[in-house]
Coordinates of C-alpha atoms and ligand atoms in Angstrom, one line a residue:
M280 CA -4.5 13.8 -5.6
R281 CA -3.4 10.2 -5.0
T282 CA -6.2 7.7 -5.6
R283 CA -6.2 5.1 -2.8
I284 CA -6.7 1.5 -3.9
R285 CA -8.4 -0.2 -1.0
K286 CA -9.8 -3.4 -2.5
A287 CA -8.2 -6.3 -4.3
V288 CA -9.8 -9.2 -6.2
F289 CA -8.2 -12.6 -6.2
P290 CA -9.6 -14.9 -8.9
V291 CA -8.9 -18.3 -7.3
G292 CA -11.6 -20.5 -8.9
G293 CA -9.4 -22.2 -11.5
L294 CA -9.2 -26.0 -11.5
G295 CA -5.4 -26.2 -11.5
T296 CA -5.3 -29.0 -14.1
R297 CA -1.6 -28.3 -14.8
F298 CA -0.9 -29.5 -11.2
L299 CA -2.9 -32.7 -11.2
P300 CA -2.9 -35.0 -9.2
V301 CA -2.2 -32.7 -6.2
T302 CA -5.0 -30.3 -7.2
R303 CA -7.7 -33.0 -7.0
S304 CA -8.1 -32.1 -3.4
L305 CA -5.8 -29.1 -2.8
P306 CA -6.5 -25.7 -4.4
K307 CA -3.4 -24.7 -6.5
E308 CA -3.3 -21.4 -4.7
M309 CA -2.5 -23.4 -1.5
L310 CA 0.7 -24.9 -3.0
P311 CA 3.6 -23.8 -0.9
V312 CA 6.6 -22.0 -2.0
V313 CA 9.0 -23.1 0.7
D314 CA 6.5 -23.1 3.6
T315 CA 4.0 -20.4 2.5
P316 CA 1.0 -20.9 0.2
L317 CA 1.0 -18.9 -3.0
I318 CA -2.2 -17.1 -1.9
Q319 CA -0.4 -15.9 1.2
Y320 CA 2.3 -14.2 -0.9
A321 CA -0.4 -12.4 -2.9
I322 CA -2.1 -11.2 0.3
D323 CA 1.1 -10.0 1.8
E324 CA 1.9 -8.1 -1.4
A325 CA -1.6 -6.6 -1.3
R326 CA -1.2 -5.5 2.3
A327 CA 2.1 -3.9 1.5
A328 CA 0.3 -1.8 -1.1
G329 CA -2.3 -0.6 1.4
I330 CA -5.1 -3.0 0.4
E331 CA -7.7 -3.4 3.2
E332 CA -10.4 -5.5 1.6
F333 CA -9.7 -8.9 0.1
I334 CA -12.2 -10.3 -2.3
F335 CA -11.8 -13.9 -3.3
V336 CA -13.6 -15.3 -6.3
T337 CA -13.5 -19.0 -5.6
G338 CA -15.1 -22.2 -6.8
R339 CA -15.9 -25.7 -5.6
G340 CA -13.2 -27.4 -3.6
K341 CA -11.5 -24.2 -2.6
S342 CA -12.5 -24.0 1.0
A343 CA -8.9 -24.6 2.2
I344 CA -8.3 -21.0 1.1
E345 CA -11.1 -19.7 3.4
D346 CA -9.8 -21.8 6.3
H347 CA -6.3 -20.5 5.8
F348 CA -7.5 -17.0 6.4
D349 CA -9.5 -17.9 9.5
R350 CA -8.4 -18.2 13.1
C351 CA -7.5 -21.7 14.3
L352 CA -8.1 -21.5 18.0
E353 CA -7.0 -25.1 18.6
L354 CA -3.6 -24.4 17.0
E355 CA -3.3 -21.0 18.8
N356 CA -3.9 -22.7 22.1
V357 CA -1.3 -25.3 21.5
L358 CA 1.3 -22.7 20.4
S359 CA 0.5 -20.5 23.4
T360 CA 0.8 -23.4 25.9
R361 CA 4.1 -24.4 24.4
G362 CA 5.4 -20.8 24.5
K363 CA 5.9 -20.7 20.7
A364 CA 5.6 -16.9 20.4
R365 CA 7.3 -16.6 16.9
E366 CA 4.9 -19.1 15.4
M367 CA 1.9 -17.4 17.1
K368 CA 2.9 -14.1 15.6
A369 CA 3.3 -15.6 12.1
I370 CA -0.2 -17.1 12.1
E371 CA -1.8 -14.0 13.7
R372 CA -0.3 -11.8 10.9
E373 CA -2.0 -13.9 8.3
V374 CA -5.6 -13.5 9.5
P375 CA -7.4 -10.5 8.1
Q376 CA -9.6 -8.3 10.4
P377 CA -13.1 -9.7 10.7
G378 CA -15.2 -8.6 7.8
H379 CA -12.2 -7.7 5.6
A380 CA -12.0 -10.9 3.6
V381 CA -15.0 -11.9 1.5
F382 CA -15.6 -14.9 -0.6
T383 CA -17.9 -15.3 -3.6
R384 CA -18.1 -18.2 -6.0
Q385 CA -17.7 -18.0 -9.8
Q386 CA -20.0 -21.0 -10.1
R387 CA -18.9 -21.8 -13.7
P388 CA -15.3 -21.6 -15.0
L389 CA -16.0 -19.1 -17.9
G390 CA -12.7 -17.3 -17.8
L391 CA -10.8 -14.6 -16.0
G392 CA -13.0 -11.8 -17.3
H393 CA -16.1 -13.5 -15.8
A394 CA -14.3 -14.2 -12.5
V395 CA -13.5 -10.5 -12.1
W396 CA -17.1 -9.6 -13.1
C397 CA -18.4 -11.8 -10.3
A398 CA -16.8 -9.4 -7.8
R399 CA -18.7 -6.3 -9.1
N400 CA -21.1 -5.9 -6.2
L401 CA -18.3 -6.3 -3.7
V402 CA -16.0 -3.8 -5.4
G403 CA -18.6 -1.1 -6.0
D404 CA -17.7 2.2 -7.5
E405 CA -13.9 2.6 -6.9
P406 CA -10.7 1.6 -8.7
F407 CA -9.4 -1.7 -7.5
A408 CA -6.6 -4.2 -7.9
V409 CA -6.7 -7.7 -9.4
M410 CA -4.0 -10.1 -8.4
L411 CA -3.3 -13.6 -9.9
P412 CA -1.5 -15.6 -7.2
D413 CA 0.1 -17.9 -9.9
D414 CA 2.3 -15.0 -10.8
L415 CA 4.7 -14.7 -7.9
I416 CA 6.9 -11.6 -8.0
M417 CA 10.1 -11.3 -5.9
A418 CA 10.9 -7.6 -5.6
E419 CA 12.5 -5.1 -3.2
T420 CA 9.4 -3.0 -3.3
P421 CA 6.4 -5.3 -3.8
C422 CA 5.0 -5.1 -7.4
L423 CA 1.5 -3.9 -6.5
E424 CA 3.0 -1.1 -4.3
Q425 CA 5.2 0.0 -7.2
M426 CA 2.0 0.2 -9.3
T427 CA -0.2 2.0 -6.7
Q428 CA 2.6 4.6 -6.4
A429 CA 2.6 5.2 -10.2
Y430 CA -1.2 5.0 -10.5
G431 CA -1.8 8.0 -8.4
S432 CA -0.6 10.4 -11.0
I433 CA -2.2 8.8 -14.1
G434 CA -5.4 6.8 -13.2
G435 CA -7.1 4.8 -15.9
N436 CA -6.4 1.1 -16.2
M437 CA -2.9 -0.3 -15.5
V438 CA -1.4 -3.7 -16.1
A439 CA 1.9 -5.0 -14.9
V440 CA 4.0 -5.9 -18.0
M441 CA 7.3 -7.6 -18.8
E442 CA 9.1 -8.7 -21.9
V443 CA 8.7 -12.4 -22.8
S444 CA 10.4 -14.4 -25.5
P445 CA 8.6 -13.6 -28.8
V446 CA 7.7 -17.3 -29.2
E447 CA 5.7 -17.2 -25.9
T448 CA 3.2 -14.5 -26.8
S449 CA 0.4 -17.1 -27.1
R450 CA 0.6 -17.6 -23.4
Y451 CA -0.1 -14.0 -22.4
G452 CA -2.1 -10.9 -22.9
I453 CA 0.1 -8.8 -25.1
L454 CA 0.2 -5.0 -25.0
C455 CA 0.3 -2.9 -28.2
P456 CA 2.7 -0.2 -27.0
G457 CA 2.5 3.5 -27.7
N458 CA 4.7 6.2 -26.0
T459 CA 6.9 5.2 -23.1
Q460 CA 7.7 7.4 -20.1
G461 CA 10.0 5.8 -17.5
R462 CA 8.3 2.6 -16.4
L463 CA 5.0 3.5 -18.0
V464 CA 4.1 2.3 -21.5
E465 CA 1.0 3.7 -23.1
G466 CA -1.3 0.8 -24.2
L467 CA -3.0 1.3 -27.6
T468 CA -4.7 -2.0 -27.1
I469 CA -4.1 -5.4 -25.5
I470 CA -4.7 -8.7 -27.1
E471 CA -5.2 -12.0 -25.4
K472 CA -2.7 -14.8 -26.4
P473 CA -1.9 -13.8 -29.9
R474 CA 0.3 -16.1 -32.0
P475 CA 3.8 -14.7 -32.4
E476 CA 3.2 -13.7 -36.0
N477 CA 0.2 -11.6 -34.9
A478 CA 1.6 -10.2 -31.7
P479 CA 2.0 -6.4 -31.6
S480 CA 5.0 -6.7 -29.2
N481 CA 6.5 -9.0 -26.7
L482 CA 5.3 -7.0 -23.7
A483 CA 3.2 -9.4 -21.7
A484 CA 0.6 -8.7 -19.0
I485 CA 1.6 -10.3 -15.7
G486 CA -1.1 -11.0 -13.0
R487 CA -1.3 -7.5 -11.4
Y488 CA -3.9 -5.0 -12.6
I489 CA -5.4 -1.7 -11.3
L490 CA -8.8 -1.2 -12.9
E491 CA -11.5 1.4 -13.0
P492 CA -14.9 0.2 -11.9
R493 CA -16.3 1.0 -15.3
I494 CA -14.6 -2.3 -16.4
F495 CA -17.6 -4.2 -15.0
H496 CA -19.9 -2.6 -17.6
H497 CA -17.6 -4.0 -20.4
L498 CA -17.0 -7.3 -18.7
H499 CA -20.8 -7.8 -18.6
K500 CA -20.9 -7.5 -22.4
L501 CA -18.0 -9.8 -23.2
R502 CA -18.3 -12.5 -25.8
P503 CA -16.0 -15.6 -25.6
G504 CA -12.5 -14.7 -26.8
A505 CA -9.2 -16.7 -26.8
G506 CA -9.7 -20.3 -25.7
G507 CA -13.5 -19.8 -25.8
E508 CA -13.3 -17.9 -22.5
L509 CA -14.5 -14.5 -21.3
Q510 CA -11.2 -12.7 -21.1
L511 CA -10.3 -9.8 -18.8
T512 CA -7.9 -8.6 -21.5
D513 CA -10.9 -8.1 -23.9
G514 CA -12.7 -6.0 -21.3
I515 CA -9.6 -3.8 -20.8
S516 CA -9.2 -3.3 -24.5
R517 CA -12.8 -2.3 -24.9
M518 CA -12.2 0.6 -22.5
V519 CA -9.3 2.1 -24.5
G520 CA -10.7 5.4 -25.9
E521 CA -12.9 6.1 -22.9
S522 CA -10.0 5.6 -20.4
R523 CA -6.2 5.5 -20.6
L524 CA -4.4 2.2 -20.5
H525 CA -0.8 1.8 -19.2
G526 CA 1.5 -1.0 -19.0
F527 CA 3.8 -0.8 -16.0
R528 CA 7.3 -2.3 -16.3
F529 CA 7.8 -3.5 -12.7
S530 CA 11.1 -4.1 -11.1
G531 CA 11.5 -7.6 -9.8
R532 CA 11.6 -11.2 -10.8
R533 CA 8.5 -13.0 -11.7
F534 CA 7.9 -16.7 -11.3
D535 CA 5.2 -18.5 -13.3
C536 CA 3.9 -20.8 -10.5
G537 CA 1.1 -22.0 -12.8
D538 CA 3.8 -24.0 -14.5
K539 CA 5.8 -26.9 -12.9
I540 CA 9.2 -25.6 -13.8
G541 CA 8.4 -22.0 -12.9
Y542 CA 7.0 -23.3 -9.5
F543 CA 10.2 -25.3 -8.9
E544 CA 12.3 -22.3 -9.8
A545 CA 10.3 -20.2 -7.3
N546 CA 11.0 -22.7 -4.5
I547 CA 14.7 -22.5 -5.2
A548 CA 14.8 -18.7 -5.4
Y549 CA 12.7 -18.3 -2.2
A550 CA 14.8 -20.8 -0.3
L551 CA 18.0 -19.1 -1.3
A552 CA 16.5 -15.8 -0.2
R553 CA 15.8 -17.1 3.3
H554 CA 18.5 -16.6 6.0
D555 CA 17.5 -19.8 7.8
L556 CA 17.7 -21.9 4.6
A557 CA 20.1 -20.4 2.1
E558 CA 23.2 -22.2 3.2
D559 CA 21.6 -25.7 3.3
A560 CA 19.7 -25.0 0.0
R561 CA 23.0 -24.1 -1.7
R562 CA 24.6 -27.3 -0.4
V563 CA 21.7 -29.4 -1.6
L564 CA 21.7 -27.8 -5.1
A565 CA 25.5 -28.3 -5.4
S566 CA 25.1 -32.0 -4.4
F567 CA 22.6 -32.5 -7.2
S568 CA 24.9 -31.2 -9.8
T569 CA 27.7 -33.6 -8.7
E570 CA 25.4 -36.6 -7.9
R571 CA 24.0 -36.3 -11.4
R572 CA 27.4 -36.8 -12.9
Q573 CA 28.1 -39.8 -10.7
A574 CA 24.8 -41.7 -10.5
P575 CA 22.0 -40.5 -12.8
F576 CA 18.5 -40.7 -11.5
R577 CA 16.1 -43.0 -13.2
A578 CA 14.0 -40.9 -15.5
I579 CA 10.2 -41.2 -14.7
D580 CA 7.4 -39.4 -16.5
G581 CA 4.6 -37.7 -14.6
A582 CA 2.1 -40.6 -14.8
E583 CA 4.8 -43.1 -13.7
S584 CA 5.8 -41.0 -10.8
Q585 CA 2.2 -41.3 -9.4
D586 CA 2.5 -45.1 -9.7
V587 CA 5.8 -45.0 -7.8
N588 CA 4.2 -42.8 -5.1
R589 CA 1.3 -45.4 -4.8
A590 CA 3.7 -48.3 -4.6
T591 CA 5.8 -46.7 -1.9
G592 CA 2.7 -45.4 -0.1
S593 CA 4.2 -41.8 -0.1
Ligands
G1P202 C1 -3.9 -14.8 -17.6 C2 -4.4 -13.6 -18.4 C3 -3.3 -13.2 -19.4 C4 -2.0 -12.8 -18.6 C5 -1.6 -14.0 -17.7 C6 -0.5 -13.7 -16.8 O1 -3.7 -15.9 -18.4 O2 -5.5 -14.0 -19.2 O3 -3.6 -12.0 -20.1 O4 -1.0 -12.5 -19.5 O5 -2.7 -14.5 -16.9 O6 -0.1 -14.8 -16.0 P1 -3.7 -17.4 -17.9 O7 -2.3 -17.6 -17.4 O8 -4.7 -17.5 -16.8 O9 -4.0 -18.3 -19.1

């Protein structure tokens, strides 16, 4: 029998320090890739996988996310008066049914494991998905849908995985792999951010999980792990033995939008994938490679670029 995954948890309480200064007032999940905020891509992917209930674990200063998923009657009136049917449809599509999006606060930034634990009463007693909006995945079949299809026949806990460069293991949860069957890799354990010399493989967890509700019991007992935080990975590894763990090698391209260059790359890739933008985007990219040869831009570091913005009032 196929287990239906109806609920997804979106841990969106993080401070976004890697994107300062913009994240002083804007949640990092609201950063746009082309014209769509990261959180919207995650919600669209969840919907495609059949998710009906969206649980946001937020924090202070994140109210823009809640506003984004609310109706904006003023805007709707203007669009309708001006006969902008396409735009109307786009914003209507984004708003969940009343009562299907819920928000709770993490209150203290104690780590991803703690953030997921904060959703325990909202999830209840059924398997659920966890999605990290920083990990943007471009795929023909959206990543979570690939996972829910595979999950039905095996159950347990499932984590999306991909190979990363062996020197990067200390940035990820790393799977200790057992047997492989197609896209599924049995997980003997999973370790949060091991140094390359201690890493059991280079198979990294990417921000898509399907978890059994029993995880909450283990998250409750967590002690601080890597980086002094309560790690989701540690909760998952505590369950190995009572429940099966699988890594799922998804098909698609992942962009690390928690990182400036990954975010920049995502903007390029998504612009190139858009019919309305691809041609112009290609032209602009080509112009940069020739302009650079002719007239190099003045190099500025991050802090200096803020001063430039201030000076020009941009
Ligand atoms: C989190 C998880 C880590 C996972 C990563 C994927 O780390 O803790 O296991 O590999 O997301 O992006 P973070 O990027 O929040 O440090």
